[in-house]
Amino acid sequence: MIEGWSVVPERAAVGAAGLNVEVVHGDGVTFAYGADALVVIVDAGDRPHGNAVENENTLVLREPLPSEATQWMTSKNESNQPLLGFVKMADGCLALGKLYQACSIYRGMDPYTGEQRSLKFAELTWGERLPPGLLDKVRPTTTLPVPGIDWLDDVPQDLTRALRSFLTAWYVDVPAPPATPQQAAMKLPAPLLAFHSIAASREVILGQQDFIEPLDGIEYLEDEPLVVFAAENQGVWVALIDPTDDDPVVWYDGGPERLRERERLSGFLLQFALNEAVSTSPFTGFATVTPEVLDRFVEDLVPVPLQPMRVPGDPTRHWVAPGLVAMAADYGESGIWLSVGSRQRSALRPLRSRLEWEQFNG
C-alpha cells in the first residue's frame, strides 16, 4: 500500500484481465486482454510525447501502439468490459482503478468495412486523483536548466532585442534546419522583418494558436493602405498595419468596428510570442480566478512592462519567471482566465498547490 493506494505484483495486474489472457507490449506500456477486462499497465516515468501518466488523473496513449491494442479497445467498447489501469513501478504495479476513455482518436476508417484503423491517441482518466507525492513517484520529473528572464531588461529600450532573446531561449530545444528564404511583396517595418528572421528556421514561432502570416502571404487590403500580417485561429480577427510606418499602430479587424492595440507593432509581436508560449507549450495550466486570487498568484512573478493587450481578453497581462510565462485574460462577466505555460515540467511543479486548476499537466 502507498498512501491508501494498492500496489500489486505485475502478475496480479495482468491477472486482473481474467482467463484466457493475451498480452502485448508497446513503448512503455503493456496491454492484457482477457475474459474479465482490458488491462493497461503503463511504465512509471515522465514521457511527454509517449505513453505515460500525464497528470494526477490522466493517462495518455500515443501511436505507434500494437494493432491488438486497437482491436481490444474497440471490442471493449462493444462488450462493455471494464478498462483497468496500473502504473508499473520498482516495487510493483500501482492500481489506478477503472479507466474511462475521455478522448480517443483513430487514424482513419476503412471505407469498405467501416472499421476503425490504428489508434492514434487516447486520453484515459480515473476517479481519485493521485496526491502530489505519489504523482512525483509515478511521474518523476528531471529538473533541467530553464531559460532566464534577462530579456526583460531590454523591453524599455529595445523590444526587438528582447523578443529575439526570449524566443531564442524559449525554443532552444526546437531543431533549427536551414531556412528557405522568403520575400514580401512590399516594404515592411523592421520589427516584423526581425520577427520573421527569428522564425525563419523554427516555423513554430509563427504561431500554433494564432498566426503571423508568412512574408509571402502578407497582402494589402482591397482599396486600403493597410496589410494583414496576423490572424486569430478561428478567424475572429485579423491584425492590420501600415507597412510604410517604422513601428506602426496595430489594428484588429473583425468586429463591428476596428480596435487599436495599445502597443505598437514591436510590443505586439513580443506579446504575441508570450501568448503562444502560454497556449502551445507542452506543459500548461488553466484556471478561472478572481482579481484577488490573481494578485496573490503573481506575487512571486515578474510583470512584463508593456501596456495590457486587447486579445484574447481585454485586458490581457503577462508575467514571467525562469522557464515560465503566465497570462491573465479578463473576459468580464465570464471571469479572468489565468493560463501558465512552460517547455519544462519542472518549472510548473511549484505551482501545483497554488490553485484549484481546471486543467494542469505540470
GROMACS .gro file of C-alpha atoms in nm:
model
  362
    1MET     CA    1   0.000   0.000   0.000
    2ILE     CA    2   0.113   0.357  -0.075
    3GLU     CA    3  -0.085   0.630   0.099
    4GLY     CA    4  -0.406   0.434   0.062
    5TRP     CA    5  -0.330   0.314  -0.291
    6SER     CA    6  -0.282  -0.056  -0.369
    7VAL     CA    7   0.042  -0.189  -0.516
    8VAL     CA    8   0.030  -0.544  -0.653
    9PRO     CA    9   0.280  -0.771  -0.831
   10GLU     CA   10   0.283  -0.737  -1.209
   11ARG     CA   11   0.144  -1.087  -1.250
   12ALA     CA   12  -0.158  -0.985  -1.041
   13ALA     CA   13  -0.211  -0.675  -1.257
   14VAL     CA   14  -0.205  -0.891  -1.571
   15GLY     CA   15  -0.424  -1.147  -1.397
   16ALA     CA   16  -0.694  -0.882  -1.344
   17ALA     CA   17  -0.780  -0.932  -1.712
   18GLY     CA   18  -0.921  -1.277  -1.624
   19LEU     CA   19  -0.897  -1.612  -1.802
   20ASN     CA   20  -0.755  -1.666  -2.150
   21VAL     CA   21  -0.540  -1.357  -2.117
   22GLU     CA   22  -0.340  -1.226  -2.411
   23VAL     CA   23  -0.052  -0.985  -2.352
   24VAL     CA   24   0.118  -0.741  -2.591
   25HIS     CA   25   0.380  -0.475  -2.525
   26GLY     CA   26   0.425  -0.124  -2.662
   27ASP     CA   27   0.666   0.158  -2.586
   28GLY     CA   28   0.640   0.197  -2.209
   29VAL     CA   29   0.305   0.020  -2.190
   30THR     CA   30   0.166  -0.334  -2.160
   31PHE     CA   31  -0.185  -0.444  -2.260
   32ALA     CA   32  -0.353  -0.757  -2.120
   33TYR     CA   33  -0.688  -0.870  -2.258
   34GLY     CA   34  -0.891  -1.149  -2.104
   35ALA     CA   35  -1.240  -1.267  -2.025
   36ASP     CA   36  -1.295  -1.011  -1.750
   37ALA     CA   37  -1.122  -0.687  -1.852
   38LEU     CA   38  -0.876  -0.499  -2.066
   39VAL     CA   39  -0.577  -0.401  -1.851
   40VAL     CA   40  -0.339  -0.116  -1.934
   41ILE     CA   41  -0.008  -0.113  -1.745
   42VAL     CA   42   0.199   0.197  -1.816
   43ASP     CA   43   0.561   0.228  -1.701
   44ALA     CA   44   0.640   0.496  -1.443
   45GLY     CA   45   0.829   0.792  -1.586
   46ASP     CA   46   0.793   1.131  -1.747
   47ARG     CA   47   0.739   1.086  -2.123
   48PRO     CA   48   0.562   1.398  -2.255
   49HIS     CA   49   0.548   1.258  -2.607
   50GLY     CA   50   0.494   0.893  -2.523
   51ASN     CA   51   0.274   0.657  -2.324
   52ALA     CA   52   0.266   0.776  -1.964
   53VAL     CA   53   0.072   0.925  -1.676
   54GLU     CA   54   0.024   1.289  -1.778
   55ASN     CA   55  -0.126   1.434  -1.459
   56GLU     CA   56  -0.296   1.337  -1.135
   57ASN     CA   57  -0.585   1.155  -1.307
   58THR     CA   58  -0.497   1.122  -1.675
   59LEU     CA   59  -0.303   0.855  -1.864
   60VAL     CA   60  -0.218   0.916  -2.229
   61LEU     CA   61  -0.152   0.661  -2.504
   62ARG     CA   62   0.010   0.766  -2.833
   63GLU     CA   63   0.089   0.586  -3.158
   64PRO     CA   64   0.252   0.362  -3.254
   65LEU     CA   65   0.057   0.109  -3.048
   66PRO     CA   66   0.021  -0.268  -3.102
   67SER     CA   67  -0.256  -0.346  -3.350
   68GLU     CA   68  -0.404  -0.585  -3.094
   69ALA     CA   69  -0.446  -0.293  -2.853
   70THR     CA   70  -0.655  -0.104  -3.108
   71GLN     CA   71  -0.876  -0.409  -3.160
   72TRP     CA   72  -0.913  -0.466  -2.787
   73MET     CA   73  -1.001  -0.103  -2.718
   74THR     CA   74  -1.273  -0.124  -2.984
   75SER     CA   75  -1.413  -0.460  -2.871
   76LYS     CA   76  -1.407  -0.344  -2.507
   77ASN     CA   77  -1.637  -0.057  -2.605
   78GLU     CA   78  -1.875  -0.300  -2.775
   79SER     CA   79  -1.877  -0.557  -2.492
   80ASN     CA   80  -1.877  -0.303  -2.205
   81GLN     CA   81  -1.582  -0.477  -2.044
   82PRO     CA   82  -1.407  -0.266  -1.780
   83LEU     CA   83  -1.078  -0.094  -1.861
   84LEU     CA   84  -0.837  -0.120  -1.566
   85GLY     CA   85  -0.525   0.090  -1.519
   86PHE     CA   86  -0.194   0.025  -1.343
   87VAL     CA   87   0.143   0.201  -1.324
   88LYS     CA   88   0.448  -0.026  -1.322
   89MET     CA   89   0.686   0.094  -1.050
   90ALA     CA   90   1.002  -0.051  -0.897
   91ASP     CA   91   0.812  -0.227  -0.615
   92GLY     CA   92   0.506  -0.340  -0.809
   93CYS     CA   93   0.210  -0.205  -1.004
   94LEU     CA   94   0.007   0.082  -0.862
   95ALA     CA   95  -0.364   0.020  -0.916
   96LEU     CA   96  -0.543   0.323  -1.061
   97GLY     CA   97  -0.880   0.152  -1.077
   98LYS     CA   98  -1.130   0.171  -1.360
   99LEU     CA   99  -1.027   0.390  -1.654
  100TYR     CA  100  -1.260   0.591  -1.877
  101GLN     CA  101  -1.189   0.698  -2.235
  102ALA     CA  102  -1.211   1.077  -2.223
  103CYS     CA  103  -1.082   1.103  -2.580
  104SER     CA  104  -0.982   0.854  -2.849
  105ILE     CA  105  -0.854   0.939  -3.198
  106TYR     CA  106  -0.814   0.674  -3.464
  107ARG     CA  107  -0.609   0.708  -3.780
  108GLY     CA  108  -0.881   0.691  -4.040
  109MET     CA  109  -1.155   0.438  -4.104
  110ASP     CA  110  -1.177   0.158  -4.354
  111PRO     CA  111  -1.416   0.292  -4.623
  112TYR     CA  112  -1.536  -0.058  -4.710
  113THR     CA  113  -1.591  -0.218  -4.369
  114GLY     CA  114  -1.638   0.093  -4.156
  115GLU     CA  115  -1.386  -0.044  -3.909
  116GLN     CA  116  -1.159   0.198  -3.725
  117ARG     CA  117  -0.792   0.166  -3.804
  118SER     CA  118  -0.493   0.211  -3.575
  119LEU     CA  119  -0.535   0.400  -3.251
  120LYS     CA  120  -0.355   0.733  -3.281
  121PHE     CA  121  -0.423   0.885  -2.939
  122ALA     CA  122  -0.621   0.804  -2.625
  123GLU     CA  123  -0.674   1.003  -2.308
  124LEU     CA  124  -0.778   0.778  -2.019
  125THR     CA  125  -0.894   0.913  -1.684
  126TRP     CA  126  -0.979   0.767  -1.345
  127GLY     CA  127  -1.174   0.888  -1.044
  128GLU     CA  128  -0.947   0.955  -0.746
  129ARG     CA  129  -0.662   1.197  -0.815
  130LEU     CA  130  -0.308   1.098  -0.727
  131PRO     CA  131  -0.174   1.311  -0.440
  132PRO     CA  132   0.133   1.523  -0.532
  133GLY     CA  133   0.383   1.300  -0.350
  134LEU     CA  134   0.259   0.987  -0.526
  135LEU     CA  135   0.240   1.166  -0.862
  136ASP     CA  136   0.609   1.252  -0.825
  137LYS     CA  137   0.687   0.882  -0.785
  138VAL     CA  138   0.469   0.779  -1.079
  139ARG     CA  139   0.594   1.061  -1.300
  140PRO     CA  140   0.937   1.164  -1.168
  141THR     CA  141   1.041   1.492  -1.328
  142THR     CA  142   1.401   1.576  -1.404
  143THR     CA  143   1.500   1.930  -1.311
  144LEU     CA  144   1.680   2.086  -1.606
  145PRO     CA  145   1.816   2.438  -1.667
  146VAL     CA  146   1.536   2.673  -1.774
  147PRO     CA  147   1.554   2.994  -1.981
  148GLY     CA  148   1.603   3.307  -1.775
  149ILE     CA  149   1.426   3.642  -1.784
  150ASP     CA  150   1.719   3.876  -1.851
  151TRP     CA  151   1.544   3.976  -2.174
  152LEU     CA  152   1.309   4.188  -1.964
  153ASP     CA  153   1.591   4.441  -1.921
  154ASP     CA  154   1.569   4.521  -2.293
  155VAL     CA  155   1.194   4.579  -2.304
  156PRO     CA  156   1.203   4.953  -2.220
  157GLN     CA  157   1.464   5.042  -2.482
  158ASP     CA  158   1.482   4.767  -2.748
  159LEU     CA  159   1.174   4.549  -2.789
  160THR     CA  160   1.312   4.363  -3.089
  161ARG     CA  161   1.624   4.260  -2.898
  162ALA     CA  162   1.405   4.149  -2.607
  163LEU     CA  163   1.190   3.947  -2.848
  164ARG     CA  164   1.493   3.782  -3.006
  165SER     CA  165   1.641   3.690  -2.667
  166PHE     CA  166   1.311   3.549  -2.540
  167LEU     CA  167   1.233   3.340  -2.849
  168THR     CA  168   1.587   3.208  -2.891
  169ALA     CA  169   1.596   3.083  -2.532
  170TRP     CA  170   1.236   2.961  -2.517
  171TYR     CA  171   1.261   2.746  -2.831
  172VAL     CA  172   1.621   2.635  -2.786
  173ASP     CA  173   1.508   2.270  -2.786
  174VAL     CA  174   1.337   2.301  -3.125
  175PRO     CA  175   1.562   2.191  -3.414
  176ALA     CA  176   1.656   2.474  -3.648
  177PRO     CA  177   1.707   2.337  -4.001
  178PRO     CA  178   1.832   2.567  -4.277
  179ALA     CA  179   1.564   2.821  -4.361
  180THR     CA  180   1.409   2.877  -4.703
  181PRO     CA  181   1.431   3.248  -4.789
  182GLN     CA  182   1.100   3.431  -4.835
  183GLN     CA  183   1.024   3.763  -4.995
  184ALA     CA  184   0.745   4.006  -4.915
  185ALA     CA  185   0.558   4.183  -5.191
  186MET     CA  186   0.616   4.521  -5.028
  187LYS     CA  187   0.848   4.702  -4.789
  188LEU     CA  188   0.769   4.601  -4.430
  189PRO     CA  189   0.856   4.751  -4.089
  190ALA     CA  190   1.182   4.640  -3.926
  191PRO     CA  191   1.016   4.476  -3.619
  192LEU     CA  192   0.811   4.245  -3.843
  193LEU     CA  193   1.111   4.157  -4.060
  194ALA     CA  194   1.311   4.082  -3.745
  195PHE     CA  195   1.033   3.852  -3.617
  196HIS     CA  196   1.040   3.661  -3.945
  197SER     CA  197   1.418   3.642  -3.932
  198ILE     CA  198   1.397   3.479  -3.589
  199ALA     CA  199   1.121   3.242  -3.703
  200ALA     CA  200   1.284   3.155  -4.036
  201SER     CA  201   1.433   2.826  -3.917
  202ARG     CA  202   1.169   2.750  -3.650
  203GLU     CA  203   0.825   2.769  -3.809
  204VAL     CA  204   0.658   2.705  -3.473
  205ILE     CA  205   0.741   3.065  -3.376
  206LEU     CA  206   0.493   3.195  -3.635
  207GLY     CA  207   0.218   3.054  -3.417
  208GLN     CA  208   0.016   2.741  -3.347
  209GLN     CA  209  -0.278   2.902  -3.167
  210ASP     CA  210  -0.293   3.231  -3.360
  211PHE     CA  211  -0.071   3.310  -3.657
  212ILE     CA  212   0.172   3.560  -3.800
  213GLU     CA  213   0.133   3.546  -4.177
  214PRO     CA  214   0.437   3.423  -4.376
  215LEU     CA  215   0.617   3.700  -4.561
  216ASP     CA  216   0.490   3.588  -4.899
  217GLY     CA  217   0.134   3.578  -4.763
  218ILE     CA  218   0.118   3.941  -4.648
  219GLU     CA  219  -0.111   4.138  -4.877
  220TYR     CA  220  -0.280   4.476  -4.891
  221LEU     CA  221  -0.648   4.506  -4.811
  222GLU     CA  222  -0.853   4.599  -5.113
  223ASP     CA  223  -0.875   4.978  -5.153
  224GLU     CA  224  -0.682   5.043  -4.827
  225PRO     CA  225  -0.318   5.120  -4.747
  226LEU     CA  226  -0.309   4.851  -4.475
  227VAL     CA  227  -0.184   4.492  -4.483
  228VAL     CA  228  -0.298   4.184  -4.293
  229PHE     CA  229   0.002   4.039  -4.106
  230ALA     CA  230  -0.159   3.821  -3.835
  231ALA     CA  231  -0.483   3.630  -3.771
  232GLU     CA  232  -0.678   3.460  -3.493
  233ASN     CA  233  -0.708   3.083  -3.536
  234GLN     CA  234  -1.086   3.080  -3.594
  235GLY     CA  235  -1.098   3.398  -3.800
  236VAL     CA  236  -1.239   3.613  -3.519
  237TRP     CA  237  -0.994   3.890  -3.606
  238VAL     CA  238  -0.709   3.977  -3.836
  239ALA     CA  239  -0.437   4.226  -3.742
  240LEU     CA  240  -0.355   4.518  -3.972
  241ILE     CA  241  -0.066   4.763  -4.004
  242ASP     CA  242   0.051   5.041  -4.232
  243PRO     CA  243   0.365   4.882  -4.380
  244THR     CA  244   0.521   5.222  -4.456
  245ASP     CA  245   0.548   5.311  -4.085
  246ASP     CA  246   0.868   5.223  -3.896
  247ASP     CA  247   0.677   5.087  -3.594
  248PRO     CA  248   0.310   5.110  -3.688
  249VAL     CA  249  -0.011   5.102  -3.490
  250VAL     CA  250  -0.177   4.758  -3.486
  251TRP     CA  251  -0.549   4.738  -3.566
  252TYR     CA  252  -0.786   4.446  -3.513
  253ASP     CA  253  -1.045   4.393  -3.784
  254GLY     CA  254  -1.332   4.151  -3.733
  255GLY     CA  255  -1.583   4.314  -3.503
  256PRO     CA  256  -1.837   4.592  -3.556
  257GLU     CA  257  -1.551   4.840  -3.559
  258ARG     CA  258  -1.173   4.830  -3.574
  259LEU     CA  259  -0.989   4.827  -3.242
  260ARG     CA  260  -0.649   4.982  -3.189
  261GLU     CA  261  -0.397   4.779  -2.990
  262ARG     CA  262  -0.230   4.967  -2.705
  263GLU     CA  263   0.125   4.872  -2.800
  264ARG     CA  264   0.265   4.935  -3.144
  265LEU     CA  265   0.392   4.655  -3.366
  266SER     CA  266   0.718   4.588  -3.177
  267GLY     CA  267   0.531   4.545  -2.849
  268PHE     CA  268   0.251   4.346  -3.010
  269LEU     CA  269   0.498   4.093  -3.151
  270LEU     CA  270   0.651   4.029  -2.808
  271GLN     CA  271   0.306   3.991  -2.654
  272PHE     CA  272   0.202   3.759  -2.937
  273ALA     CA  273   0.508   3.544  -2.863
  274LEU     CA  274   0.418   3.534  -2.493
  275ASN     CA  275   0.058   3.432  -2.573
  276GLU     CA  276   0.186   3.148  -2.789
  277ALA     CA  277   0.435   3.040  -2.523
  278VAL     CA  278   0.148   3.003  -2.276
  279SER     CA  279  -0.105   2.841  -2.510
  280THR     CA  280   0.108   2.593  -2.703
  281SER     CA  281   0.382   2.481  -2.466
  282PRO     CA  282   0.386   2.110  -2.376
  283PHE     CA  283   0.322   2.185  -2.007
  284THR     CA  284   0.035   2.415  -1.921
  285GLY     CA  285  -0.224   2.503  -1.660
  286PHE     CA  286  -0.557   2.685  -1.670
  287ALA     CA  287  -0.789   2.827  -1.403
  288THR     CA  288  -1.065   3.087  -1.377
  289VAL     CA  289  -0.978   3.325  -1.093
  290THR     CA  290  -1.095   3.639  -0.916
  291PRO     CA  291  -0.883   3.958  -0.915
  292GLU     CA  292  -0.784   3.886  -0.554
  293VAL     CA  293  -0.667   3.532  -0.633
  294LEU     CA  294  -0.477   3.657  -0.936
  295ASP     CA  295  -0.296   3.921  -0.729
  296ARG     CA  296  -0.184   3.656  -0.479
  297PHE     CA  297  -0.081   3.416  -0.755
  298VAL     CA  298   0.151   3.661  -0.934
  299GLU     CA  299   0.320   3.797  -0.621
  300ASP     CA  300   0.637   3.598  -0.694
  301LEU     CA  301   0.630   3.654  -1.071
  302VAL     CA  302   0.772   3.949  -1.268
  303PRO     CA  303   0.528   4.158  -1.474
  304VAL     CA  304   0.616   4.225  -1.838
  305PRO     CA  305   0.636   4.608  -1.858
  306LEU     CA  306   0.400   4.660  -2.153
  307GLN     CA  307   0.050   4.800  -2.172
  308PRO     CA  308  -0.223   4.535  -2.142
  309MET     CA  309  -0.308   4.358  -2.466
  310ARG     CA  310  -0.661   4.350  -2.609
  311VAL     CA  311  -0.658   3.979  -2.704
  312PRO     CA  312  -0.760   3.717  -2.619
  313GLY     CA  313  -0.944   3.915  -2.346
  314ASP     CA  314  -0.935   4.286  -2.274
  315PRO     CA  315  -0.719   4.343  -2.081
  316THR     CA  316  -0.463   4.062  -2.115
  317ARG     CA  317  -0.149   4.088  -1.900
  318HIS     CA  318   0.169   3.879  -1.875
  319TRP     CA  319   0.410   3.776  -1.600
  320VAL     CA  320   0.724   3.566  -1.623
  321ALA     CA  321   0.963   3.361  -1.412
  322PRO     CA  322   1.257   3.143  -1.525
  323GLY     CA  323   1.113   2.893  -1.773
  324LEU     CA  324   0.756   3.013  -1.716
  325VAL     CA  325   0.506   3.254  -1.874
  326ALA     CA  326   0.170   3.341  -1.715
  327MET     CA  327  -0.115   3.518  -1.893
  328ALA     CA  328  -0.435   3.661  -1.743
  329ALA     CA  329  -0.713   3.745  -1.990
  330ASP     CA  330  -1.011   3.934  -1.848
  331TYR     CA  331  -1.342   3.826  -2.002
  332GLY     CA  332  -1.566   4.045  -1.788
  333GLU     CA  333  -1.863   3.851  -1.652
  334SER     CA  334  -1.701   3.524  -1.760
  335GLY     CA  335  -1.410   3.590  -1.522
  336ILE     CA  336  -1.035   3.616  -1.551
  337TRP     CA  337  -0.877   3.323  -1.736
  338LEU     CA  338  -0.533   3.254  -1.593
  339SER     CA  339  -0.304   3.036  -1.804
  340VAL     CA  340   0.056   2.928  -1.747
  341GLY     CA  341   0.296   2.756  -1.983
  342SER     CA  342   0.645   2.609  -1.983
  343ARG     CA  343   0.858   2.389  -2.205
  344GLN     CA  344   0.987   2.204  -1.897
  345ARG     CA  345   0.755   2.045  -1.644
  346SER     CA  346   0.987   2.127  -1.354
  347ALA     CA  347   0.915   2.500  -1.397
  348LEU     CA  348   0.543   2.442  -1.330
  349ARG     CA  349   0.569   2.194  -1.044
  350PRO     CA  350   0.587   2.462  -0.771
  351LEU     CA  351   0.251   2.596  -0.894
  352ARG     CA  352   0.054   2.275  -0.841
  353SER     CA  353  -0.068   2.364  -0.492
  354ARG     CA  354  -0.139   2.733  -0.554
  355LEU     CA  355  -0.477   2.693  -0.724
  356GLU     CA  356  -0.759   2.452  -0.786
  357TRP     CA  357  -0.660   2.417  -1.151
  358GLU     CA  358  -0.930   2.333  -1.404
  359GLN     CA  359  -0.660   2.184  -1.626
  360PHE     CA  360  -0.297   2.131  -1.529
  361ASN     CA  361  -0.025   1.898  -1.659
  362GLY     CA  362   0.273   2.047  -1.479
   0.00000   0.00000   0.00000
